[in-house]
Short mmCIF file of C-alpha atoms in Angstrom, two decimals:
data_model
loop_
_atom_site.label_atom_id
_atom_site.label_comp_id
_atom_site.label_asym_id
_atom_site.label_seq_id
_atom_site.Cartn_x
_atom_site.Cartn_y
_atom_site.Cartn_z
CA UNK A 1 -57.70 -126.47 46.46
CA UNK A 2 -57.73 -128.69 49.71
CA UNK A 3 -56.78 -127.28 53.09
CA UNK A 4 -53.60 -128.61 53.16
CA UNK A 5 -52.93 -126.94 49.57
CA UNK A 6 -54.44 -123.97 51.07
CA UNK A 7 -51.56 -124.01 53.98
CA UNK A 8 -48.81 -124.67 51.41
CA UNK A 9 -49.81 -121.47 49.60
CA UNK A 10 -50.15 -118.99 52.38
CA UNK A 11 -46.60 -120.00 53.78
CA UNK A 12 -45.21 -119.56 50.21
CA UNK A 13 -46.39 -116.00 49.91
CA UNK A 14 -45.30 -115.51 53.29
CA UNK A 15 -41.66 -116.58 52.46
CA UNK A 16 -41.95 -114.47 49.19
CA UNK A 17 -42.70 -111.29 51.05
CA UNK A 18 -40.25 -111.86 53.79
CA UNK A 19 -37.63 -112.18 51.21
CA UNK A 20 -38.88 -109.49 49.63
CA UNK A 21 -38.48 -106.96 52.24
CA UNK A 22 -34.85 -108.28 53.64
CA UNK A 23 -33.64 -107.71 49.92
CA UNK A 24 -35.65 -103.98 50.71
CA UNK A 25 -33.93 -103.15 53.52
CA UNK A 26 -30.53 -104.67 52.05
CA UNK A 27 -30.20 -102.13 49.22
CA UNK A 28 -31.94 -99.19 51.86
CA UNK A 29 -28.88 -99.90 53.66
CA UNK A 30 -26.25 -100.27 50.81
CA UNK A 31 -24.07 -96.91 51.33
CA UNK A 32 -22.30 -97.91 47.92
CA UNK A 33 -20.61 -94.98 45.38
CA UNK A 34 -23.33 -95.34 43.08
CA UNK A 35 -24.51 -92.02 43.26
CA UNK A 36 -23.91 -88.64 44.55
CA UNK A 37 -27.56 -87.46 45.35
CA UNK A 38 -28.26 -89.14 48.98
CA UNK A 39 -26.94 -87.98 52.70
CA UNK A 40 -23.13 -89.24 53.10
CA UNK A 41 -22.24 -89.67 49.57
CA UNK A 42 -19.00 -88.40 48.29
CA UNK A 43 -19.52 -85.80 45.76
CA UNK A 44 -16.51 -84.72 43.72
CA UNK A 45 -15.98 -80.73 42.66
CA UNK A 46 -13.94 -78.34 40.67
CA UNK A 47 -12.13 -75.34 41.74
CA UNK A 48 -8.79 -73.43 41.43
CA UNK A 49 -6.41 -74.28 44.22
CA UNK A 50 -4.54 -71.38 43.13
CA UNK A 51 -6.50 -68.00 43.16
CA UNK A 52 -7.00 -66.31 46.55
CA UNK A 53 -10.45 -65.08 47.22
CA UNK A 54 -11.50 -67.06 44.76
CA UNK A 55 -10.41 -70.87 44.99
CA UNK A 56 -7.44 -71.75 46.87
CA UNK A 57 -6.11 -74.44 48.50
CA UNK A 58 -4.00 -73.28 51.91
CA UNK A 59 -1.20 -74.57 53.55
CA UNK A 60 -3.43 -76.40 56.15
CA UNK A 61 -5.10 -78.19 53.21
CA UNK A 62 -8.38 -76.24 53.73
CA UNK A 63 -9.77 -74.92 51.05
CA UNK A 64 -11.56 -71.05 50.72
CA UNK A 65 -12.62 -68.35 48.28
CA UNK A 66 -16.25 -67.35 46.63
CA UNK A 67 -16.18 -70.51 44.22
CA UNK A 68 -15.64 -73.13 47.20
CA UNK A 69 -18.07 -70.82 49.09
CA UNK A 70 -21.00 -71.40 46.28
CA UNK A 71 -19.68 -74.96 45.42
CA UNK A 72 -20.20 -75.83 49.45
CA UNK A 73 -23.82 -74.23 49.11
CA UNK A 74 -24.63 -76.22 45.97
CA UNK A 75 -23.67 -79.31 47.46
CA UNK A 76 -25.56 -78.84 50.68
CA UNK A 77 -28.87 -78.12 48.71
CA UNK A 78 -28.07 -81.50 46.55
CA UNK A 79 -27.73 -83.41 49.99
CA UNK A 80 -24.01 -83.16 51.30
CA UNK A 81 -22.49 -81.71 54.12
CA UNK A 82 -19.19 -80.09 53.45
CA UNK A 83 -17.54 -83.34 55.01
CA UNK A 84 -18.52 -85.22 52.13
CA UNK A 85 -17.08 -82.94 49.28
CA UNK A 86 -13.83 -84.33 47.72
CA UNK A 87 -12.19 -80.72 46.10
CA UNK A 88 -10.41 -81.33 42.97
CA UNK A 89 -8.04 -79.20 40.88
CA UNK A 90 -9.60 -77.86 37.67
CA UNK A 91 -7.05 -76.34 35.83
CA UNK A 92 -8.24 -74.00 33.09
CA UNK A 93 -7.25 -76.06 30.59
CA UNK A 94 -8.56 -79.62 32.38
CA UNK A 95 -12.10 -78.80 33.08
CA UNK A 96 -14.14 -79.93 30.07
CA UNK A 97 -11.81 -83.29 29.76
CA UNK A 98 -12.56 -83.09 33.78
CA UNK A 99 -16.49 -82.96 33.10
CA UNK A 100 -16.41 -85.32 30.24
CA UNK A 101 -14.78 -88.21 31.79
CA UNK A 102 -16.45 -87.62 35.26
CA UNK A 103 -13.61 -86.83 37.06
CA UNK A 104 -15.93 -84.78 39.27
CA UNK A 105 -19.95 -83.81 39.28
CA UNK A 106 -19.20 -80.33 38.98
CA UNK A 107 -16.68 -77.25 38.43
CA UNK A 108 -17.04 -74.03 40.21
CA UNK A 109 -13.73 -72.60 39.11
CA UNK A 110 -13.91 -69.11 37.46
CA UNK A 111 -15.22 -70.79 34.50
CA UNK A 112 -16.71 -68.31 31.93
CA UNK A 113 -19.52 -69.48 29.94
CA UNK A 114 -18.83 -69.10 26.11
CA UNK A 115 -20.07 -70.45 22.77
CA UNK A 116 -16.82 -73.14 22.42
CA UNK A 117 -16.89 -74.21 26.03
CA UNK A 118 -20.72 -74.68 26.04
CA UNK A 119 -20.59 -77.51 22.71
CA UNK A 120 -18.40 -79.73 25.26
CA UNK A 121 -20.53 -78.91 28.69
CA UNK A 122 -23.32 -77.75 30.22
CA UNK A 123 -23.17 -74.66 32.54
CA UNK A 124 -25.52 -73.81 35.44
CA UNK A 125 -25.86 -70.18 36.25
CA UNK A 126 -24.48 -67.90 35.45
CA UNK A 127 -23.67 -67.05 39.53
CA UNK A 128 -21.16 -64.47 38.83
CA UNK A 129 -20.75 -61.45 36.62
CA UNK A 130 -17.04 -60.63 36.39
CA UNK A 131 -15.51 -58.20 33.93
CA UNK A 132 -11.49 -58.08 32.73
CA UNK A 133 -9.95 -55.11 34.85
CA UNK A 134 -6.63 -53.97 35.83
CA UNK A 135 -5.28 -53.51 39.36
CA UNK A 136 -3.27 -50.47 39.94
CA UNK A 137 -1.37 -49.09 43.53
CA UNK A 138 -3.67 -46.99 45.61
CA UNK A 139 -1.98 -44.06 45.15
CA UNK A 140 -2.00 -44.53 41.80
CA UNK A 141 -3.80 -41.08 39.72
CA UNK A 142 -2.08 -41.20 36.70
CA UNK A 143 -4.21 -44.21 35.57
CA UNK A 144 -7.92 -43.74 34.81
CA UNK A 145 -8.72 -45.42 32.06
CA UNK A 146 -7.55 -47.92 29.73
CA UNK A 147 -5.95 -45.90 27.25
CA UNK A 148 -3.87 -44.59 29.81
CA UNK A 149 -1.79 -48.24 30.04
CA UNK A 150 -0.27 -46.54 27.01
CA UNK A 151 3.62 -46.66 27.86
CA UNK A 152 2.93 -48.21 31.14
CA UNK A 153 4.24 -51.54 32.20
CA UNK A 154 1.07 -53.96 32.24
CA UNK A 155 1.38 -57.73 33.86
CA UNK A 156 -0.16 -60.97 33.35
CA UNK A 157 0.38 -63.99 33.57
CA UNK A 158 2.27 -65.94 30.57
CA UNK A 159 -0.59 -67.46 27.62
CA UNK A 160 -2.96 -65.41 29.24
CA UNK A 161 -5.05 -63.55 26.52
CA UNK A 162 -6.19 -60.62 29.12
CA UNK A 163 -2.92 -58.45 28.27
CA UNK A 164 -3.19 -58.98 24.89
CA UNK A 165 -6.70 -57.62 24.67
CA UNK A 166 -5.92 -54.66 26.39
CA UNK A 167 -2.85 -54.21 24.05
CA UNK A 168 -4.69 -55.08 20.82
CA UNK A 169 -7.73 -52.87 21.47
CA UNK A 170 -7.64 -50.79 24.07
CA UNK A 171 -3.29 -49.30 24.43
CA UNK A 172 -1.65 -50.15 21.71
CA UNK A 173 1.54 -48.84 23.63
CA UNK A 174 1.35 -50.69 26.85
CA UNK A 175 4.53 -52.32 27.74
CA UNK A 176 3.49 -56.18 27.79
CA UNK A 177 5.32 -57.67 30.97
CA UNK A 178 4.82 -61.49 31.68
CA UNK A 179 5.26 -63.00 34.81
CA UNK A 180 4.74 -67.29 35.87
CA UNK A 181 1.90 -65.91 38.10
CA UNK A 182 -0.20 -62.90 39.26
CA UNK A 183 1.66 -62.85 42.37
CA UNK A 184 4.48 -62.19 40.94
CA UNK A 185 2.47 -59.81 39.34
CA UNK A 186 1.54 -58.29 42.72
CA UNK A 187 5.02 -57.95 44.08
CA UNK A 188 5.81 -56.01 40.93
CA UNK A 189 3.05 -53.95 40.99
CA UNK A 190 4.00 -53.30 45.40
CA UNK A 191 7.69 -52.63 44.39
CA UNK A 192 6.62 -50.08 41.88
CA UNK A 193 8.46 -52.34 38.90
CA UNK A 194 4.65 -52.79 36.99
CA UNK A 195 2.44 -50.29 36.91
CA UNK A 196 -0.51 -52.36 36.16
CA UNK A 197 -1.78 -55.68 36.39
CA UNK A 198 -5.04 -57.49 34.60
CA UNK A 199 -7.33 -60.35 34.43
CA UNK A 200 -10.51 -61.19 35.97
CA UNK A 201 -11.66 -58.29 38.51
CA UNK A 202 -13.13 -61.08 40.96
CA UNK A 203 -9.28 -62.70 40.62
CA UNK A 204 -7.91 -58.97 41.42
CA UNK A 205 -9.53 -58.45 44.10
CA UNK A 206 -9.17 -62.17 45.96
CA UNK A 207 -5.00 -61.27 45.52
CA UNK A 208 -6.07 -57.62 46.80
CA UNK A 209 -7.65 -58.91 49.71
CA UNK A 210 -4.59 -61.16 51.11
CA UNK A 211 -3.43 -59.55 54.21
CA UNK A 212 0.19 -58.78 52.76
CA UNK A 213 -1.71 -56.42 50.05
CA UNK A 214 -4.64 -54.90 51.98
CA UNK A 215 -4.82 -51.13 51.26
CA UNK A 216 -2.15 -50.97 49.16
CA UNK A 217 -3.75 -51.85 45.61
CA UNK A 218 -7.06 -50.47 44.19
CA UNK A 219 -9.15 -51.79 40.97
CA UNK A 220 -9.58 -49.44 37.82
CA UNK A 221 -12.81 -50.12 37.55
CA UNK A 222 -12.67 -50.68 33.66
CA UNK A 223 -15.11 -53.63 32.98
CA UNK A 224 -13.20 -53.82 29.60
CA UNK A 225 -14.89 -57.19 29.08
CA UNK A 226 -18.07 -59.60 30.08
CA UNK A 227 -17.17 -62.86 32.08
CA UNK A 228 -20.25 -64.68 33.21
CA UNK A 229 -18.68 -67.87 35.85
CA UNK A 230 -20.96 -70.73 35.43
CA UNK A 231 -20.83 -73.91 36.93
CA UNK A 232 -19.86 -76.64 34.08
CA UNK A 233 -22.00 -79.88 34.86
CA UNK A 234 -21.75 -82.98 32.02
CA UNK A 235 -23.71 -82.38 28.63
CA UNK A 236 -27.24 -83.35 29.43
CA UNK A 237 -27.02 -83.83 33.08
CA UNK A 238 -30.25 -83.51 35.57
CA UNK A 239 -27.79 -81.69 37.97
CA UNK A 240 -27.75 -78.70 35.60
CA UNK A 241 -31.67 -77.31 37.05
CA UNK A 242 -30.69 -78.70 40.24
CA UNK A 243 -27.89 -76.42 40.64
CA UNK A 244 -29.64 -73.46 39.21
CA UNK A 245 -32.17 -73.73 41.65
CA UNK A 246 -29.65 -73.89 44.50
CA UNK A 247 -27.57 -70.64 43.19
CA UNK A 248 -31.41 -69.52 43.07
CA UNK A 249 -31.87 -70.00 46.69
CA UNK A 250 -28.05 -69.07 47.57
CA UNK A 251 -29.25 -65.43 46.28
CA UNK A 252 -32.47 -64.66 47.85
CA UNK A 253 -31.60 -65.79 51.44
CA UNK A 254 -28.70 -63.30 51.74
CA UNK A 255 -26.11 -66.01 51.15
CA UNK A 256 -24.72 -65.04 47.87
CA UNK A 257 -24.35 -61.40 49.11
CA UNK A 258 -22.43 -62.96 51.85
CA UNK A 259 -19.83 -64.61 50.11
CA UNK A 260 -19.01 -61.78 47.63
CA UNK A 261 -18.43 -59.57 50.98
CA UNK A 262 -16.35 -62.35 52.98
CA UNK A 263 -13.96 -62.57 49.90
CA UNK A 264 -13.55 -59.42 48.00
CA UNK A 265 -14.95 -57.11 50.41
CA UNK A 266 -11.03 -55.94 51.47
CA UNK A 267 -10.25 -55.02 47.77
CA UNK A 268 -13.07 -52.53 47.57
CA UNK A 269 -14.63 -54.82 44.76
CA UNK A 270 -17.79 -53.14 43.28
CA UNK A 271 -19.40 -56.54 42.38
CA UNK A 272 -22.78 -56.55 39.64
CA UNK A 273 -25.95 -57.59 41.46
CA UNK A 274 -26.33 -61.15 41.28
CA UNK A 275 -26.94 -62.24 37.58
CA UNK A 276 -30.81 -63.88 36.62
CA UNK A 277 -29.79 -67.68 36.27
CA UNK A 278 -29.98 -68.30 32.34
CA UNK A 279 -28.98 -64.70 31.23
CA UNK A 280 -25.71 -64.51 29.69
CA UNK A 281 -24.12 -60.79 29.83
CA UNK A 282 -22.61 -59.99 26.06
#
């Protein structure tokens, strides 16, 4: 090669890795949506805008309870501030259509981990143990165990299946009442027209803890059923470890103890210890 090759060369390779390098610092710099794991990404969640102390969505259009308190943690330890968290609705029966067509990354939205649910999604967790209870007024001694619902009025909501367990298995006699919602429920249950309401304990005892009800209701403490909340994540995706070793973190720092206290603390809620990630309560 002659010295005037020689020059041709060099300034080729010289072009080549200046190109290079723009086209480097082109896609360092492209903030793009492809992607939810990087610093000022969007990342889209799951929760109930409807249960208080557990997800709701106020009249301010903030949004608080235990759920949106893990979700928040979750998504800081995959890389977003709260800022950058776009809440969704996840309707019970929405969230594994939700999952499935990406509608959001993940759902933190009382979402128990069972055998049907778990063909469709993957679940993280699981981060909470809850357990089916009924809520009862304070002053309330006539009621102290489930088979004394028997001839009671007991609430829930309409389609739920919690009263119908309890009156299948556990008081036959129990005077079914259902109402559009739990707070409905509630005012019943304060105007002395129910005698008992049920679902989730952790649901229970976000209503409990409003201000309007504080001190006035108390929880049976029944655990008449096993509800591990896990946090659904797309069949086969990566963000499945990632979260369990965020709700990993979120226990041992104190956070996770934290939450449970800033939410259902008011109701008196005797929460379970934090569950082991991967074991699933029968």
């Amino acid at each position: 090669m002659n010295p005037h090759q020689r020059k041709l060369s060099r300034a080729g390779v010289a072009v080549a890795a200046a190109l290079a390098l723009s086209l480097s610092a082109a896609a360092c710099g492209d903030g793009g949506d492809g992607g939810s794991d990087g610093d000022g990404d969007k990342i889209n969640v799951g929760i109930k805008f409807d249960q208080p102390g557990v997800g709701l969505k106020t009249p301010d259009g903030s949004y608080t309870g235990f759920d949106v308190d893990v979700a928040t943690y979750v998504a800081r330890q995959l890389g977003h501030e709260p800022g950058d968290i776009v809440w969704k609705e996840a309707k019970s029966a929405d969230r594994e259509t939700m999952l499935q067509r990406g509608d959001v990354d993940f759902i933190a939205a009382s979402y128990s981990i069972n055998d049907e649910r778990a063909k469709k999604v993957d679940f993280a967790g699981p981060y909470l143990l809850a357990h089916q209870d009924v809520l009862i007024r304070a002053d309330d001694k006539s009621i102290t165990k489930p088979s004394d619902l028997n001839n009671k009025k007991l609430c829930s909501v309409t389609g739920s299946t919690s009263a119908q367990n309890v009156k299948t298995k556990l008081a036959p006699d129990a005077q079914l009442q259902e109402y559009g919602g739990y707070s409905e429920c509630l005012t019943g249950l304060e105007n002395g027209v129910i005698d008992a309401v049920t679902t989730d304990d952790s649901i229970l005892a976000g209503y409990a803890a409003q201000d309007q009800f504080r001190g006035k209701f108390k929880l049976g403490g029944f655990k008449m059923s096993n509800e591990n909340y896990g946090i659904g994540v797309q069949k086969g995706s990566e963000l499945k470890a990632r979260i369990n070793s965020a709700l990993e973190k979120m226990v041992s720092d104190g956070s996770w103890d934290k939450a449970v206290q800033k939410n259902f603390g008011p109701a008196g809620y005797r929460n379970e210890p934090a569950p082991k990630i991967g074991t699933i309560a029968k």
